[in-house]
Amino acid sequence: MANLARTTRHSSLKRGDYAPPKSTDIRSPCPAINALANHGYLPRDGRNAHASEVMNGMNEYGLGSFLNYMFSNPIFLEKPQTDPKTTTSWLDIMAHPFASAFAAFGMREKGQVDSDGSPCLNLDQLNRHNAVEHDVSLTRLDFAQGDNTSPQADLIEGLLAASANGKTISLDDFVALRRKR
């Protein structure tokens, strides 16, 4: 229960209530993760999020348990200091198969913990290119183009205009927009 209380300590809002981020809050390149913070399922300020909070938030989206676990836990591994493909020994793999297989997705800095000693990360750490963050976002620039975290008004307008019928965006509309992007 401590984590549930922690996510709302920054305001008088309840979990589920929307509040836009303040100028001092930090956000990720992922609109879904940002929505969880904006609604208080993750820390509203975007700092010191825990794996359990990300998993609880993903439950709000209805993500299945396996996918939820596979998304939430690898990002809380410490990010590799070197390329894990060239520095991981067979002994490391045998001793820590999960950590070895998913090391490339680690986002936390070495030793990054909160004041209680629990592993945590800040939402902007999800910006590590080609780990979770990826190019060809429908609402953000590619990494090589500059700011790949902030929503871009022209890309959002293009997304909203992608509807062939002017009412809904179908799978075919998404595919066409993705190819165009």
XYZ file of N, CA and C in Angstrom:
543
model
N 0.804 -1.201 0.000
C 0.000 0.000 0.000
C 0.846 1.263 0.000
N 2.089 1.158 0.464
C 2.943 2.348 0.527
C 3.114 2.971 -0.854
N 3.267 2.125 -1.879
C 3.450 2.666 -3.222
C 2.206 3.377 -3.730
N 1.014 2.867 -3.376
C -0.208 3.521 -3.829
C -0.334 4.900 -3.204
N 0.003 5.020 -1.940
C -0.055 6.323 -1.282
C 1.010 7.250 -1.856
N 2.169 6.697 -2.191
C 3.282 7.496 -2.688
C 2.939 8.182 -3.995
N 2.145 7.534 -4.834
C 1.858 8.114 -6.142
C 0.963 9.336 -6.053
N 0.294 9.545 -4.925
C -0.614 10.679 -4.811
C -0.096 11.743 -3.853
N 1.079 11.579 -3.296
C 1.556 12.516 -2.288
C 1.852 13.905 -2.844
N 1.971 14.032 -4.151
C 2.353 15.305 -4.755
C 1.182 16.257 -4.947
N -0.030 15.803 -4.696
C -1.172 16.686 -4.879
C -2.357 16.145 -4.097
N -3.413 16.903 -4.085
C -4.636 16.462 -3.425
C -5.502 15.615 -4.356
N -5.057 15.404 -5.567
C -5.815 14.600 -6.525
C -5.768 13.129 -6.143
N -6.825 12.404 -6.488
C -6.868 10.965 -6.272
C -6.295 10.252 -7.495
N -5.892 9.002 -7.298
C -5.472 8.189 -8.434
C -6.599 8.141 -9.438
N -6.250 8.327 -10.689
C -7.242 8.317 -11.749
C -7.662 9.715 -12.176
N -7.476 10.707 -11.291
C -7.793 12.092 -11.651
C -6.694 12.642 -12.546
N -7.087 13.311 -13.623
C -6.115 13.881 -14.557
C -5.593 15.228 -14.061
N -4.297 15.413 -14.219
C -3.677 16.732 -14.036
C -2.533 16.818 -15.037
N -2.454 17.889 -15.815
C -1.342 18.015 -16.767
C -0.029 18.151 -16.003
N 1.069 17.762 -16.628
C 2.356 17.891 -15.932
C 2.710 19.348 -15.687
N 3.348 19.597 -14.552
C 3.865 20.930 -14.243
C 5.186 21.110 -14.979
N 5.663 22.326 -15.065
C 6.913 22.593 -15.782
C 8.104 21.905 -15.116
N 7.999 21.560 -13.839
C 9.097 20.897 -13.122
C 8.992 19.375 -13.179
N 7.887 18.852 -13.702
C 7.714 17.409 -13.811
C 8.496 16.880 -15.008
N 8.860 15.614 -14.951
C 9.559 14.994 -16.069
C 8.695 13.894 -16.665
N 8.860 13.669 -17.940
C 8.068 12.678 -18.643
C 8.952 11.834 -19.546
N 8.368 10.715 -19.978
C 9.063 9.770 -20.849
C 8.708 10.049 -22.301
N 9.339 9.341 -23.241
C 8.938 9.476 -24.637
C 7.665 8.683 -24.949
N 7.138 7.948 -23.967
C 5.982 7.075 -24.190
C 4.689 7.733 -23.716
N 3.772 8.027 -24.623
C 2.513 8.656 -24.218
C 1.721 7.830 -23.201
N 1.768 6.508 -23.296
C 1.024 5.664 -22.355
C 1.582 5.796 -20.937
N 2.901 5.796 -20.795
C 3.523 5.971 -19.480
C 3.212 7.368 -18.946
N 3.282 8.375 -19.810
C 2.979 9.743 -19.386
C 1.537 9.867 -18.913
N 0.618 9.193 -19.585
C -0.787 9.227 -19.160
C -0.942 8.629 -17.767
N -0.180 7.579 -17.475
C -0.236 6.986 -16.135
C 0.244 7.972 -15.075
N 1.280 8.744 -15.383
C 1.756 9.758 -14.435
C 0.752 10.906 -14.327
N 0.184 11.328 -15.440
C -0.785 12.424 -15.426
C -2.052 12.070 -14.656
N -2.322 10.768 -14.516
C -3.498 10.308 -13.783
C -3.140 9.749 -12.400
N -1.883 9.881 -11.988
C -1.491 9.508 -10.637
C -1.236 8.034 -10.392
N -1.178 7.217 -11.445
C -0.850 5.800 -11.257
C 0.661 5.615 -11.089
N 1.414 6.551 -11.624
C 2.854 6.660 -11.404
C 3.076 8.001 -10.712
N 4.236 8.216 -10.113
C 4.467 9.508 -9.466
C 4.184 10.653 -10.443
N 3.356 11.582 -10.021
C 2.956 12.683 -10.899
C 4.130 13.541 -11.331
N 5.182 13.598 -10.511
C 6.348 14.400 -10.893
C 7.300 13.632 -11.799
N 7.040 12.337 -12.015
C 7.857 11.527 -12.911
C 9.158 11.044 -12.306
N 9.318 11.183 -11.001
C 10.575 10.816 -10.344
C 10.396 9.600 -9.428
N 11.435 8.780 -9.375
C 11.497 7.647 -8.443
C 10.322 6.678 -8.576
N 10.006 6.292 -9.790
C 8.969 5.283 -10.026
C 9.532 3.904 -9.713
N 8.679 3.028 -9.198
C 9.072 1.651 -8.875
C 8.438 0.681 -9.869
N 9.038 -0.492 -9.993
C 8.516 -1.502 -10.913
C 7.076 -1.857 -10.563
N 6.759 -1.974 -9.277
C 5.391 -2.328 -8.886
C 4.395 -1.266 -9.344
N 4.788 -0.002 -9.339
C 3.899 1.065 -9.799
C 3.678 0.977 -11.304
N 4.739 0.686 -12.052
C 4.590 0.535 -13.500
C 3.683 -0.651 -13.796
N 3.877 -1.759 -13.074
C 3.035 -2.939 -13.282
C 1.578 -2.634 -12.930
N 1.344 -1.956 -11.806
C -0.031 -1.594 -11.437
C -0.642 -0.669 -12.480
N 0.145 0.260 -12.990
C -0.348 1.155 -14.030
C -0.686 0.415 -15.306
N 0.173 -0.519 -15.701
C -0.088 -1.295 -16.914
C -1.344 -2.145 -16.755
N -1.635 -2.565 -15.517
C -2.886 -3.287 -15.270
C -4.088 -2.413 -15.619
N -3.976 -1.110 -15.413
C -5.067 -0.186 -15.746
C -5.355 -0.202 -17.242
N -4.346 -0.499 -18.054
C -4.538 -0.604 -19.502
C -5.059 -1.982 -19.913
N -5.089 -2.904 -18.969
C -5.547 -4.247 -19.284
C -4.485 -5.122 -19.911
N -3.216 -4.735 -19.752
C -2.126 -5.532 -20.299
C -2.053 -6.858 -19.544
N -1.927 -7.946 -20.247
C -1.846 -9.259 -19.623
C -0.640 -9.370 -18.699
N -0.724 -10.274 -17.730
C 0.314 -10.416 -16.707
C 1.696 -10.675 -17.292
N 1.779 -11.566 -18.280
C 3.083 -11.894 -18.857
C 3.701 -10.682 -19.542
N 2.938 -10.012 -20.414
C 3.471 -8.831 -21.097
C 3.780 -7.713 -20.110
N 2.949 -7.562 -19.112
C 3.170 -6.557 -18.085
C 4.518 -6.795 -17.404
N 4.754 -8.031 -16.999
C 6.016 -8.391 -16.347
C 7.200 -8.165 -17.299
N 7.042 -8.586 -18.543
C 8.142 -8.487 -19.503
C 8.465 -7.038 -19.865
N 7.501 -6.143 -19.781
C 7.779 -4.737 -20.030
C 8.320 -4.062 -18.775
N 7.679 -4.289 -17.658
C 7.978 -3.533 -16.439
C 9.316 -3.887 -15.797
N 9.655 -5.136 -15.743
C 10.846 -5.525 -14.992
C 12.181 -5.265 -15.687
N 12.330 -5.539 -16.979
C 13.642 -5.279 -17.599
C 14.088 -3.821 -17.513
N 13.168 -2.858 -17.585
C 13.583 -1.460 -17.544
C 14.173 -1.075 -16.189
N 13.896 -1.859 -15.149
C 14.434 -1.569 -13.822
C 15.780 -2.240 -13.571
N 16.284 -2.960 -14.566
C 17.661 -3.452 -14.473
C 18.595 -2.254 -14.643
N 19.793 -2.356 -14.104
C 20.768 -1.281 -14.316
C 21.200 -1.303 -15.770
N 21.300 -0.108 -16.373
C 21.683 -0.060 -17.776
C 23.126 -0.544 -17.910
N 23.400 -1.242 -18.987
C 24.752 -1.780 -19.171
C 25.780 -0.663 -19.330
N 26.903 -0.831 -18.689
C 27.991 0.138 -18.806
C 28.785 -0.108 -20.082
N 28.696 -1.334 -20.594
C 29.343 -1.721 -21.853
C 28.340 -2.559 -22.642
N 28.684 -2.940 -23.837
C 27.802 -3.767 -24.646
C 27.692 -5.157 -24.027
N 26.495 -5.550 -23.531
C 26.362 -6.851 -22.885
C 26.628 -8.030 -23.809
N 26.483 -7.822 -25.123
C 26.724 -8.915 -26.065
C 28.196 -9.310 -26.104
N 29.082 -8.362 -25.828
C 30.506 -8.653 -25.922
C 31.161 -8.868 -24.563
N 30.454 -8.548 -23.480
C 31.093 -8.641 -22.163
C 30.455 -9.657 -21.230
N 29.337 -10.283 -21.622
C 28.661 -11.237 -20.759
C 29.292 -12.615 -20.931
N 29.703 -13.204 -19.806
C 30.292 -14.540 -19.850
C 29.190 -15.592 -19.720
N 29.509 -16.818 -20.076
C 28.556 -17.915 -19.930
C 28.190 -18.108 -18.469
N 29.131 -17.866 -17.583
C 28.852 -17.995 -16.150
C 27.802 -16.966 -15.718
N 27.929 -15.736 -16.213
C 26.933 -14.695 -15.909
C 25.555 -15.108 -16.416
N 25.515 -15.622 -17.628
C 24.238 -16.024 -18.226
C 23.602 -17.154 -17.426
N 24.399 -18.142 -17.022
C 23.872 -19.270 -16.248
C 23.395 -18.809 -14.866
N 24.123 -17.888 -14.248
C 23.779 -17.434 -12.904
C 22.585 -16.478 -12.904
N 22.446 -15.679 -13.957
C 21.396 -14.661 -14.019
C 20.766 -14.632 -15.409
N 20.029 -15.691 -15.782
C 19.521 -15.758 -17.160
C 18.595 -14.598 -17.529
N 17.690 -14.186 -16.637
C 16.773 -13.088 -16.948
C 17.555 -11.795 -17.158
N 18.413 -11.461 -16.212
C 19.191 -10.221 -16.296
C 20.091 -10.223 -17.522
N 20.665 -11.361 -17.852
C 21.546 -11.431 -19.021
C 20.770 -11.242 -20.317
N 19.608 -11.870 -20.406
C 18.816 -11.792 -21.632
C 18.239 -10.401 -21.860
N 17.934 -9.685 -20.779
C 17.238 -8.406 -20.906
C 18.089 -7.212 -20.496
N 19.388 -7.407 -20.354
C 20.280 -6.330 -19.909
C 20.224 -5.115 -20.821
N 20.041 -5.329 -22.106
C 20.026 -4.197 -23.046
C 18.863 -3.251 -22.801
N 17.827 -3.702 -22.081
C 16.660 -2.864 -21.810
C 16.764 -2.130 -20.473
N 17.833 -2.388 -19.717
C 17.999 -1.747 -18.419
C 18.085 -0.229 -18.547
N 17.399 0.482 -17.663
C 17.347 1.942 -17.710
C 17.968 2.612 -16.484
N 18.007 1.897 -15.367
C 18.490 2.515 -14.130
C 19.994 2.726 -14.167
N 20.428 3.804 -13.535
C 21.865 4.024 -13.357
C 22.370 3.037 -12.304
N 23.636 2.747 -12.337
C 24.229 1.820 -11.362
C 23.969 2.345 -9.954
N 23.361 1.511 -9.111
C 23.100 1.869 -7.720
C 21.933 2.827 -7.516
N 21.139 3.100 -8.547
C 20.040 4.054 -8.417
C 18.911 3.457 -7.594
N 18.697 4.035 -6.421
C 17.630 3.620 -5.516
C 16.998 4.862 -4.892
N 15.814 4.685 -4.297
C 15.170 5.801 -3.608
C 15.697 5.891 -2.171
N 15.110 6.758 -1.370
C 15.593 6.973 -0.001
C 15.407 5.747 0.887
N 14.535 4.816 0.478
C 14.343 3.570 1.221
C 15.250 2.449 0.726
N 16.046 2.715 -0.304
C 16.932 1.706 -0.871
C 16.285 0.833 -1.923
N 15.081 1.195 -2.385
C 14.376 0.415 -3.405
C 14.767 0.892 -4.799
N 14.993 -0.048 -5.739
C 15.303 0.353 -7.114
C 14.196 1.227 -7.690
N 14.587 2.285 -8.360
C 13.619 3.211 -8.960
C 14.256 3.833 -10.193
N 13.429 4.505 -10.978
C 13.945 5.286 -12.093
C 13.023 6.458 -12.343
N 13.550 7.425 -13.058
C 12.782 8.598 -13.451
C 12.252 8.374 -14.861
N 11.078 8.896 -15.135
C 10.443 8.609 -16.423
C 11.277 9.043 -17.615
N 12.060 10.114 -17.473
C 12.874 10.550 -18.612
C 13.995 9.567 -18.934
N 14.290 8.634 -18.034
C 15.307 7.626 -18.321
C 14.846 6.620 -19.373
N 13.541 6.566 -19.638
C 13.035 5.685 -20.688
C 13.393 6.195 -22.075
N 14.058 7.322 -22.125
C 14.457 7.947 -23.384
C 15.713 7.317 -23.991
N 16.283 6.311 -23.352
C 17.495 5.689 -23.886
C 17.181 5.055 -25.240
N 17.832 5.572 -26.266
C 17.520 5.192 -27.644
C 17.745 3.705 -27.896
N 16.783 3.112 -28.595
C 16.794 1.714 -29.021
C 16.729 0.711 -27.880
N 16.325 1.146 -26.705
C 16.031 0.206 -25.626
C 14.509 0.082 -25.587
N 13.836 1.054 -25.001
C 12.379 1.125 -25.068
C 11.987 2.181 -26.094
N 12.610 3.332 -26.019
C 12.353 4.415 -26.984
C 12.806 3.931 -28.356
N 12.051 4.296 -29.373
C 12.362 3.852 -30.735
C 12.009 4.950 -31.719
N 12.577 4.869 -32.878
C 12.252 5.813 -33.939
C 10.896 5.465 -34.556
N 10.418 6.335 -35.406
C 9.175 6.214 -36.150
C 7.946 6.325 -35.229
N 8.061 7.140 -34.187
C 6.897 7.453 -33.364
C 5.920 8.261 -34.201
N 4.651 8.108 -33.919
C 3.644 8.865 -34.657
C 3.481 10.280 -34.124
N 4.050 10.580 -32.938
C 3.860 11.911 -32.349
C 5.157 12.592 -31.915
N 6.308 11.934 -32.107
C 7.581 12.495 -31.667
C 8.635 12.358 -32.765
N 9.634 13.222 -32.718
C 10.724 13.165 -33.685
C 11.554 11.903 -33.477
N 12.274 11.503 -34.516
C 13.245 10.431 -34.375
C 14.454 10.946 -33.599
N 15.220 10.042 -33.035
C 16.383 10.380 -32.220
C 17.336 11.317 -32.968
N 17.623 11.004 -34.225
C 18.578 11.808 -35.008
C 18.034 13.191 -35.360
N 16.725 13.388 -35.207
C 16.114 14.672 -35.555
C 16.102 15.662 -34.392
N 16.458 15.213 -33.204
C 16.477 16.129 -32.063
C 15.664 15.633 -30.886
N 14.741 16.457 -30.413
C 13.943 16.166 -29.213
C 12.965 15.034 -29.503
N 13.323 13.831 -29.074
C 12.475 12.673 -29.328
C 11.578 12.347 -28.130
N 11.477 13.267 -27.179
C 10.635 13.063 -26.005
C 9.356 13.889 -26.072
N 9.450 15.112 -26.553
C 8.301 16.024 -26.541
C 7.369 15.773 -27.725
N 6.058 15.785 -27.472
C 5.106 15.671 -28.580
C 5.286 16.832 -29.555
N 5.144 16.549 -30.832
C 5.306 17.552 -31.883
C 3.933 17.869 -32.483
N 3.555 19.130 -32.445
C 2.217 19.548 -32.890
C 1.924 19.096 -34.317
N 2.896 19.221 -35.229
C 2.630 18.847 -36.621
C 2.404 17.343 -36.767
N 3.112 16.531 -35.974
C 2.917 15.080 -36.043
C 1.573 14.688 -35.429
N 1.175 15.368 -34.366
C -0.125 15.092 -33.746
C -1.245 15.471 -34.723
N -1.102 16.606 -35.386
C -2.099 17.015 -36.386
C -2.181 15.989 -37.515
N -1.024 15.476 -37.936
C -1.006 14.447 -38.971
C -1.688 13.165 -38.522
N -1.493 12.796 -37.260
C -2.142 11.610 -36.713
C -3.657 11.794 -36.713
N -4.108 12.941 -36.230
C -5.552 13.197 -36.178
C -6.164 13.290 -37.571
N -5.396 13.769 -38.540
C -5.893 13.905 -39.918
C -5.818 12.595 -40.703
N -5.232 11.555 -40.118
C -5.017 10.298 -40.836
C -6.291 9.492 -41.054
N -7.355 9.848 -40.398
C -8.608 9.104 -40.516
C -9.179 9.215 -41.928
N -9.406 8.072 -42.561
C -9.970 8.068 -43.913
C -11.429 8.520 -43.915
N -12.152 8.224 -42.822
C -13.576 8.589 -42.782
C -13.840 9.855 -41.966
N -12.791 10.436 -41.384
C -12.953 11.660 -40.614
C -13.552 11.477 -39.234
N -13.801 10.219 -38.828
C -14.424 9.948 -37.530
C -13.544 9.106 -36.619
N -12.978 8.060 -37.172
C -12.129 7.154 -36.392
C -10.843 6.880 -37.163
N -9.832 6.427 -36.442
C -8.581 6.035 -37.082
C -8.540 4.516 -37.067
N -8.632 3.932 -38.229
C -8.656 2.474 -38.364
C -7.229 1.921 -38.384
N -7.131 0.622 -38.342
C -5.830 -0.030 -38.466
C -5.188 0.322 -39.803
N -5.981 0.326 -40.876
C -5.446 0.697 -42.188
C -4.923 2.136 -42.183
N -5.625 3.039 -41.469
C -5.162 4.428 -41.352
C -3.812 4.480 -40.638
N -3.681 3.710 -39.556
C -2.413 3.669 -38.819
C -1.282 3.134 -39.699
N -1.572 2.083 -40.430
C -0.555 1.487 -41.310
C -0.103 2.503 -42.353
N -1.049 3.194 -42.962
C -0.700 4.191 -43.985
C 0.121 5.320 -43.376
N -0.260 5.768 -42.189
C 0.486 6.841 -41.527
C 1.879 6.361 -41.140
N 1.987 5.150 -40.659
C 3.297 4.604 -40.261
C 4.218 4.526 -41.480
N 3.697 4.088 -42.610
C 4.515 4.018 -43.830
C 4.962 5.410 -44.260
N 4.046 6.362 -44.162
C 4.363 7.746 -44.520
C 5.422 8.323 -43.596
N 5.339 8.017 -42.342
C 6.270 8.533 -41.338
C 7.654 7.972 -41.558
